[in-house]
Amino acid sequence: MILSGPAAAELLAALHAQCFPPGERWDQAAMTGLLAVPGCFACVAAGGPRGRPSGMALIRVAADEAELLTIGVVPDSRRRGIANGLLIELAAAAAARGAMRLFLEVSVANAAALALYRDRGFEEVGRRRRYYPDDSDAVVMAGNPTVISAA
């Protein structure tokens, strides 16, 4: 389900808090600020335990480029293809808004995410040294949203 606008910020912040460790969580104010940016929208995955949301992702489209700002799946719903579904839905929405390339950053330590992105056709285009709180590098990746969403 695609969400936009500040009304979605509370739900997104709650999901982000479940997906990430304390030092990496984005609060409601951060989500509100991001969702106020033109071209920024989110996707929430359903299907968690007791019908709760199981994951979220936030993306920004500007001109013919998009950037995946964050994506996460709650721990008890991981390894079920939810991140893949979120990625496909957001790539399709980005392509529909004119994006020709989709960029993201991922920690070199996140093997599962790197495998997902490579499987979806993303390629490494750069590195940001010691980018994350644990001092791991960020791998900058780019892919074609039309190809990604055709999965």
PDB file of C-alpha atoms in Angstrom:
ATOM      1  CA  MET A   1       0.000   0.000   0.000  1.00  0.00           C
ATOM      2  CA  ILE A   2       1.464   3.377  -1.067  1.00  0.00           C
ATOM      3  CA  LEU A   3       1.297   6.159   1.535  1.00  0.00           C
ATOM      4  CA  SER A   4       2.206   9.808   1.359  1.00  0.00           C
ATOM      5  CA  GLY A   5       1.795  12.929   3.440  1.00  0.00           C
ATOM      6  CA  PRO A   6       2.385  13.622   7.121  1.00  0.00           C
ATOM      7  CA  ALA A   7      -0.539  11.452   8.288  1.00  0.00           C
ATOM      8  CA  ALA A   8       1.522   8.333   7.512  1.00  0.00           C
ATOM      9  CA  ALA A   9       4.483   9.458   9.653  1.00  0.00           C
ATOM     10  CA  GLU A  10       3.324   7.885  12.920  1.00  0.00           C
ATOM     11  CA  LEU A  11       2.862   4.432  11.371  1.00  0.00           C
ATOM     12  CA  LEU A  12       6.159   4.640   9.474  1.00  0.00           C
ATOM     13  CA  ALA A  13       8.086   5.715  12.580  1.00  0.00           C
ATOM     14  CA  ALA A  14       6.573   2.856  14.604  1.00  0.00           C
ATOM     15  CA  LEU A  15       7.533   0.331  11.939  1.00  0.00           C
ATOM     16  CA  HIS A  16      11.019   1.799  11.534  1.00  0.00           C
ATOM     17  CA  ALA A  17      11.540   1.467  15.292  1.00  0.00           C
ATOM     18  CA  GLN A  18      10.726  -2.247  15.077  1.00  0.00           C
ATOM     19  CA  CYS A  19      13.068  -2.797  12.126  1.00  0.00           C
ATOM     20  CA  PHE A  20      16.224  -0.990  13.244  1.00  0.00           C
ATOM     21  CA  PRO A  21      18.418  -0.730  16.364  1.00  0.00           C
ATOM     22  CA  PRO A  22      17.956   2.341  18.607  1.00  0.00           C
ATOM     23  CA  GLY A  23      20.777   4.412  17.100  1.00  0.00           C
ATOM     24  CA  GLU A  24      19.406   4.002  13.573  1.00  0.00           C
ATOM     25  CA  ARG A  25      15.687   4.623  14.104  1.00  0.00           C
ATOM     26  CA  TRP A  26      13.872   7.505  12.434  1.00  0.00           C
ATOM     27  CA  ASP A  27      11.245   9.113  14.646  1.00  0.00           C
ATOM     28  CA  GLN A  28       7.895  10.614  13.720  1.00  0.00           C
ATOM     29  CA  ALA A  29       9.379  14.098  13.239  1.00  0.00           C
ATOM     30  CA  ALA A  30      11.933  12.739  10.769  1.00  0.00           C
ATOM     31  CA  MET A  31       9.236  10.840   8.875  1.00  0.00           C
ATOM     32  CA  THR A  32       6.971  13.899   8.820  1.00  0.00           C
ATOM     33  CA  GLY A  33       9.801  16.011   7.416  1.00  0.00           C
ATOM     34  CA  LEU A  34      10.648  13.480   4.728  1.00  0.00           C
ATOM     35  CA  LEU A  35       7.033  12.941   3.675  1.00  0.00           C
ATOM     36  CA  ALA A  36       6.639  16.699   3.274  1.00  0.00           C
ATOM     37  CA  VAL A  37       9.320  16.704   0.559  1.00  0.00           C
ATOM     38  CA  PRO A  38       7.801  16.677  -2.935  1.00  0.00           C
ATOM     39  CA  GLY A  39       8.201  13.281  -4.569  1.00  0.00           C
ATOM     40  CA  CYS A  40       8.619  11.409  -1.285  1.00  0.00           C
ATOM     41  CA  PHE A  41       6.266   8.543  -0.499  1.00  0.00           C
ATOM     42  CA  ALA A  42       6.211   5.237   1.345  1.00  0.00           C
ATOM     43  CA  CYS A  43       4.957   1.710   1.035  1.00  0.00           C
ATOM     44  CA  VAL A  44       3.748  -0.474   3.884  1.00  0.00           C
ATOM     45  CA  ALA A  45       3.501  -4.256   3.629  1.00  0.00           C
ATOM     46  CA  ALA A  46       0.612  -6.042   5.283  1.00  0.00           C
ATOM     47  CA  GLY A  47       0.568  -9.649   6.406  1.00  0.00           C
ATOM     48  CA  GLY A  48       2.380  -9.541   9.722  1.00  0.00           C
ATOM     49  CA  PRO A  49       1.252 -11.516  12.782  1.00  0.00           C
ATOM     50  CA  ARG A  50      -2.339 -10.730  13.778  1.00  0.00           C
ATOM     51  CA  GLY A  51      -2.787  -8.664  10.607  1.00  0.00           C
ATOM     52  CA  ARG A  52      -0.235  -6.038  11.587  1.00  0.00           C
ATOM     53  CA  PRO A  53       2.016  -4.309   9.042  1.00  0.00           C
ATOM     54  CA  SER A  54       5.173  -6.322   8.435  1.00  0.00           C
ATOM     55  CA  GLY A  55       7.467  -3.820   6.743  1.00  0.00           C
ATOM     56  CA  MET A  56       7.935  -0.385   5.286  1.00  0.00           C
ATOM     57  CA  ALA A  57       9.998   1.485   2.732  1.00  0.00           C
ATOM     58  CA  LEU A  58      10.430   5.146   1.910  1.00  0.00           C
ATOM     59  CA  ILE A  59      11.493   6.555  -1.460  1.00  0.00           C
ATOM     60  CA  ARG A  60      12.022   9.949  -3.051  1.00  0.00           C
ATOM     61  CA  VAL A  61      11.610  10.661  -6.767  1.00  0.00           C
ATOM     62  CA  ALA A  62      13.108  13.809  -8.294  1.00  0.00           C
ATOM     63  CA  ALA A  63      13.171  14.344 -12.051  1.00  0.00           C
ATOM     64  CA  ASP A  64      14.246  11.036 -13.584  1.00  0.00           C
ATOM     65  CA  GLU A  65      15.981   9.614 -10.503  1.00  0.00           C
ATOM     66  CA  ALA A  66      14.715   7.933  -7.357  1.00  0.00           C
ATOM     67  CA  GLU A  67      16.404   7.105  -4.082  1.00  0.00           C
ATOM     68  CA  LEU A  68      15.380   4.362  -1.698  1.00  0.00           C
ATOM     69  CA  LEU A  69      15.758   6.147   1.626  1.00  0.00           C
ATOM     70  CA  THR A  70      15.002   3.224   3.928  1.00  0.00           C
ATOM     71  CA  ILE A  71      13.484  -0.229   3.840  1.00  0.00           C
ATOM     72  CA  GLY A  72      12.852  -2.587   6.728  1.00  0.00           C
ATOM     73  CA  VAL A  73      10.928  -5.671   7.723  1.00  0.00           C
ATOM     74  CA  VAL A  74       9.915  -6.395  11.324  1.00  0.00           C
ATOM     75  CA  PRO A  75      12.020  -9.225  12.782  1.00  0.00           C
ATOM     76  CA  ASP A  76       9.250 -11.840  13.055  1.00  0.00           C
ATOM     77  CA  SER A  77       8.382 -11.380   9.354  1.00  0.00           C
ATOM     78  CA  ARG A  78      11.866 -11.552   7.832  1.00  0.00           C
ATOM     79  CA  ARG A  79      12.977 -14.093   5.211  1.00  0.00           C
ATOM     80  CA  ARG A  80       9.492 -14.244   3.666  1.00  0.00           C
ATOM     81  CA  GLY A  81      10.011 -12.067   0.571  1.00  0.00           C
ATOM     82  CA  ILE A  82       8.481  -8.947   2.120  1.00  0.00           C
ATOM     83  CA  ALA A  83      11.443  -6.670   1.354  1.00  0.00           C
ATOM     84  CA  ASN A  84      11.407  -7.947  -2.219  1.00  0.00           C
ATOM     85  CA  GLY A  85       7.693  -7.123  -2.519  1.00  0.00           C
ATOM     86  CA  LEU A  86       8.226  -3.643  -1.090  1.00  0.00           C
ATOM     87  CA  LEU A  87      11.117  -3.035  -3.467  1.00  0.00           C
ATOM     88  CA  ILE A  88       9.094  -4.161  -6.495  1.00  0.00           C
ATOM     89  CA  GLU A  89       6.086  -2.017  -5.544  1.00  0.00           C
ATOM     90  CA  LEU A  90       8.189   1.094  -4.938  1.00  0.00           C
ATOM     91  CA  ALA A  91      10.194   0.582  -8.135  1.00  0.00           C
ATOM     92  CA  ALA A  92       6.945   0.387 -10.118  1.00  0.00           C
ATOM     93  CA  ALA A  93       5.646   3.543  -8.435  1.00  0.00           C
ATOM     94  CA  ALA A  94       8.956   5.337  -9.103  1.00  0.00           C
ATOM     95  CA  ALA A  95       8.920   4.276 -12.765  1.00  0.00           C
ATOM     96  CA  ALA A  96       5.320   5.501 -13.078  1.00  0.00           C
ATOM     97  CA  ARG A  97       6.537   8.887 -11.787  1.00  0.00           C
ATOM     98  CA  GLY A  98       9.261   9.045 -14.450  1.00  0.00           C
ATOM     99  CA  ALA A  99      12.291   7.621 -12.632  1.00  0.00           C
ATOM    100  CA  MET A 100      14.839   6.012 -14.944  1.00  0.00           C
ATOM    101  CA  ARG A 101      17.338   5.056 -12.190  1.00  0.00           C
ATOM    102  CA  LEU A 102      16.846   4.002  -8.605  1.00  0.00           C
ATOM    103  CA  PHE A 103      19.687   4.500  -6.131  1.00  0.00           C
ATOM    104  CA  LEU A 104      20.217   3.095  -2.649  1.00  0.00           C
ATOM    105  CA  GLU A 105      22.871   2.622   0.010  1.00  0.00           C
ATOM    106  CA  VAL A 106      23.434  -0.592   1.946  1.00  0.00           C
ATOM    107  CA  SER A 107      25.998  -1.688   4.482  1.00  0.00           C
ATOM    108  CA  VAL A 108      28.695  -4.064   3.274  1.00  0.00           C
ATOM    109  CA  ALA A 109      27.808  -6.061   6.397  1.00  0.00           C
ATOM    110  CA  ASN A 110      24.198  -6.648   5.276  1.00  0.00           C
ATOM    111  CA  ALA A 111      24.643  -9.767   3.149  1.00  0.00           C
ATOM    112  CA  ALA A 112      20.905 -10.503   2.838  1.00  0.00           C
ATOM    113  CA  ALA A 113      20.121  -7.016   1.524  1.00  0.00           C
ATOM    114  CA  LEU A 114      23.082  -7.045  -0.864  1.00  0.00           C
ATOM    115  CA  ALA A 115      21.904 -10.377  -2.277  1.00  0.00           C
ATOM    116  CA  LEU A 116      18.342  -9.063  -2.702  1.00  0.00           C
ATOM    117  CA  TYR A 117      19.494  -5.925  -4.507  1.00  0.00           C
ATOM    118  CA  ARG A 118      21.843  -7.828  -6.800  1.00  0.00           C
ATOM    119  CA  ASP A 119      19.067 -10.317  -7.593  1.00  0.00           C
ATOM    120  CA  ARG A 120      16.836  -7.393  -8.576  1.00  0.00           C
ATOM    121  CA  GLY A 121      19.481  -6.051 -10.981  1.00  0.00           C
ATOM    122  CA  PHE A 122      21.160  -3.365  -8.889  1.00  0.00           C
ATOM    123  CA  GLU A 123      24.852  -2.770  -9.532  1.00  0.00           C
ATOM    124  CA  GLU A 124      27.460  -1.169  -7.309  1.00  0.00           C
ATOM    125  CA  VAL A 125      28.268   2.368  -8.459  1.00  0.00           C
ATOM    126  CA  GLY A 126      30.241   3.642  -5.465  1.00  0.00           C
ATOM    127  CA  ARG A 127      31.230   3.366  -1.813  1.00  0.00           C
ATOM    128  CA  ARG A 128      30.953   5.622   1.196  1.00  0.00           C
ATOM    129  CA  ARG A 129      33.706   4.722   3.631  1.00  0.00           C
ATOM    130  CA  ARG A 130      32.801   4.223   7.307  1.00  0.00           C
ATOM    131  CA  TYR A 131      29.293   5.520   6.630  1.00  0.00           C
ATOM    132  CA  TYR A 132      27.289   3.567   9.219  1.00  0.00           C
ATOM    133  CA  PRO A 133      27.408   3.801  13.043  1.00  0.00           C
ATOM    134  CA  ASP A 134      29.348   0.507  13.182  1.00  0.00           C
ATOM    135  CA  ASP A 135      31.946   2.072  10.809  1.00  0.00           C
ATOM    136  CA  SER A 136      30.960  -0.242   7.955  1.00  0.00           C
ATOM    137  CA  ASP A 137      31.087   1.087   4.416  1.00  0.00           C
ATOM    138  CA  ALA A 138      27.954   1.897   2.453  1.00  0.00           C
ATOM    139  CA  VAL A 139      27.720   0.330  -0.976  1.00  0.00           C
ATOM    140  CA  VAL A 140      25.953   2.738  -3.334  1.00  0.00           C
ATOM    141  CA  MET A 141      23.880   0.819  -5.873  1.00  0.00           C
ATOM    142  CA  ALA A 142      21.763   1.779  -8.876  1.00  0.00           C
ATOM    143  CA  GLY A 143      19.179  -0.059 -10.897  1.00  0.00           C
ATOM    144  CA  ASN A 144      16.481   0.495 -13.493  1.00  0.00           C
ATOM    145  CA  PRO A 145      13.075   0.731 -11.759  1.00  0.00           C
ATOM    146  CA  THR A 146      11.268  -0.707 -14.783  1.00  0.00           C
ATOM    147  CA  VAL A 147      13.472  -3.826 -14.716  1.00  0.00           C
ATOM    148  CA  ILE A 148      13.238  -4.127 -10.927  1.00  0.00           C
ATOM    149  CA  SER A 149       9.438  -3.899 -10.931  1.00  0.00           C
ATOM    150  CA  ALA A 150       9.120  -6.523 -13.680  1.00  0.00           C
ATOM    151  CA  ALA A 151      10.247  -9.274 -11.295  1.00  0.00           C
TER     152      ALA A 151
END
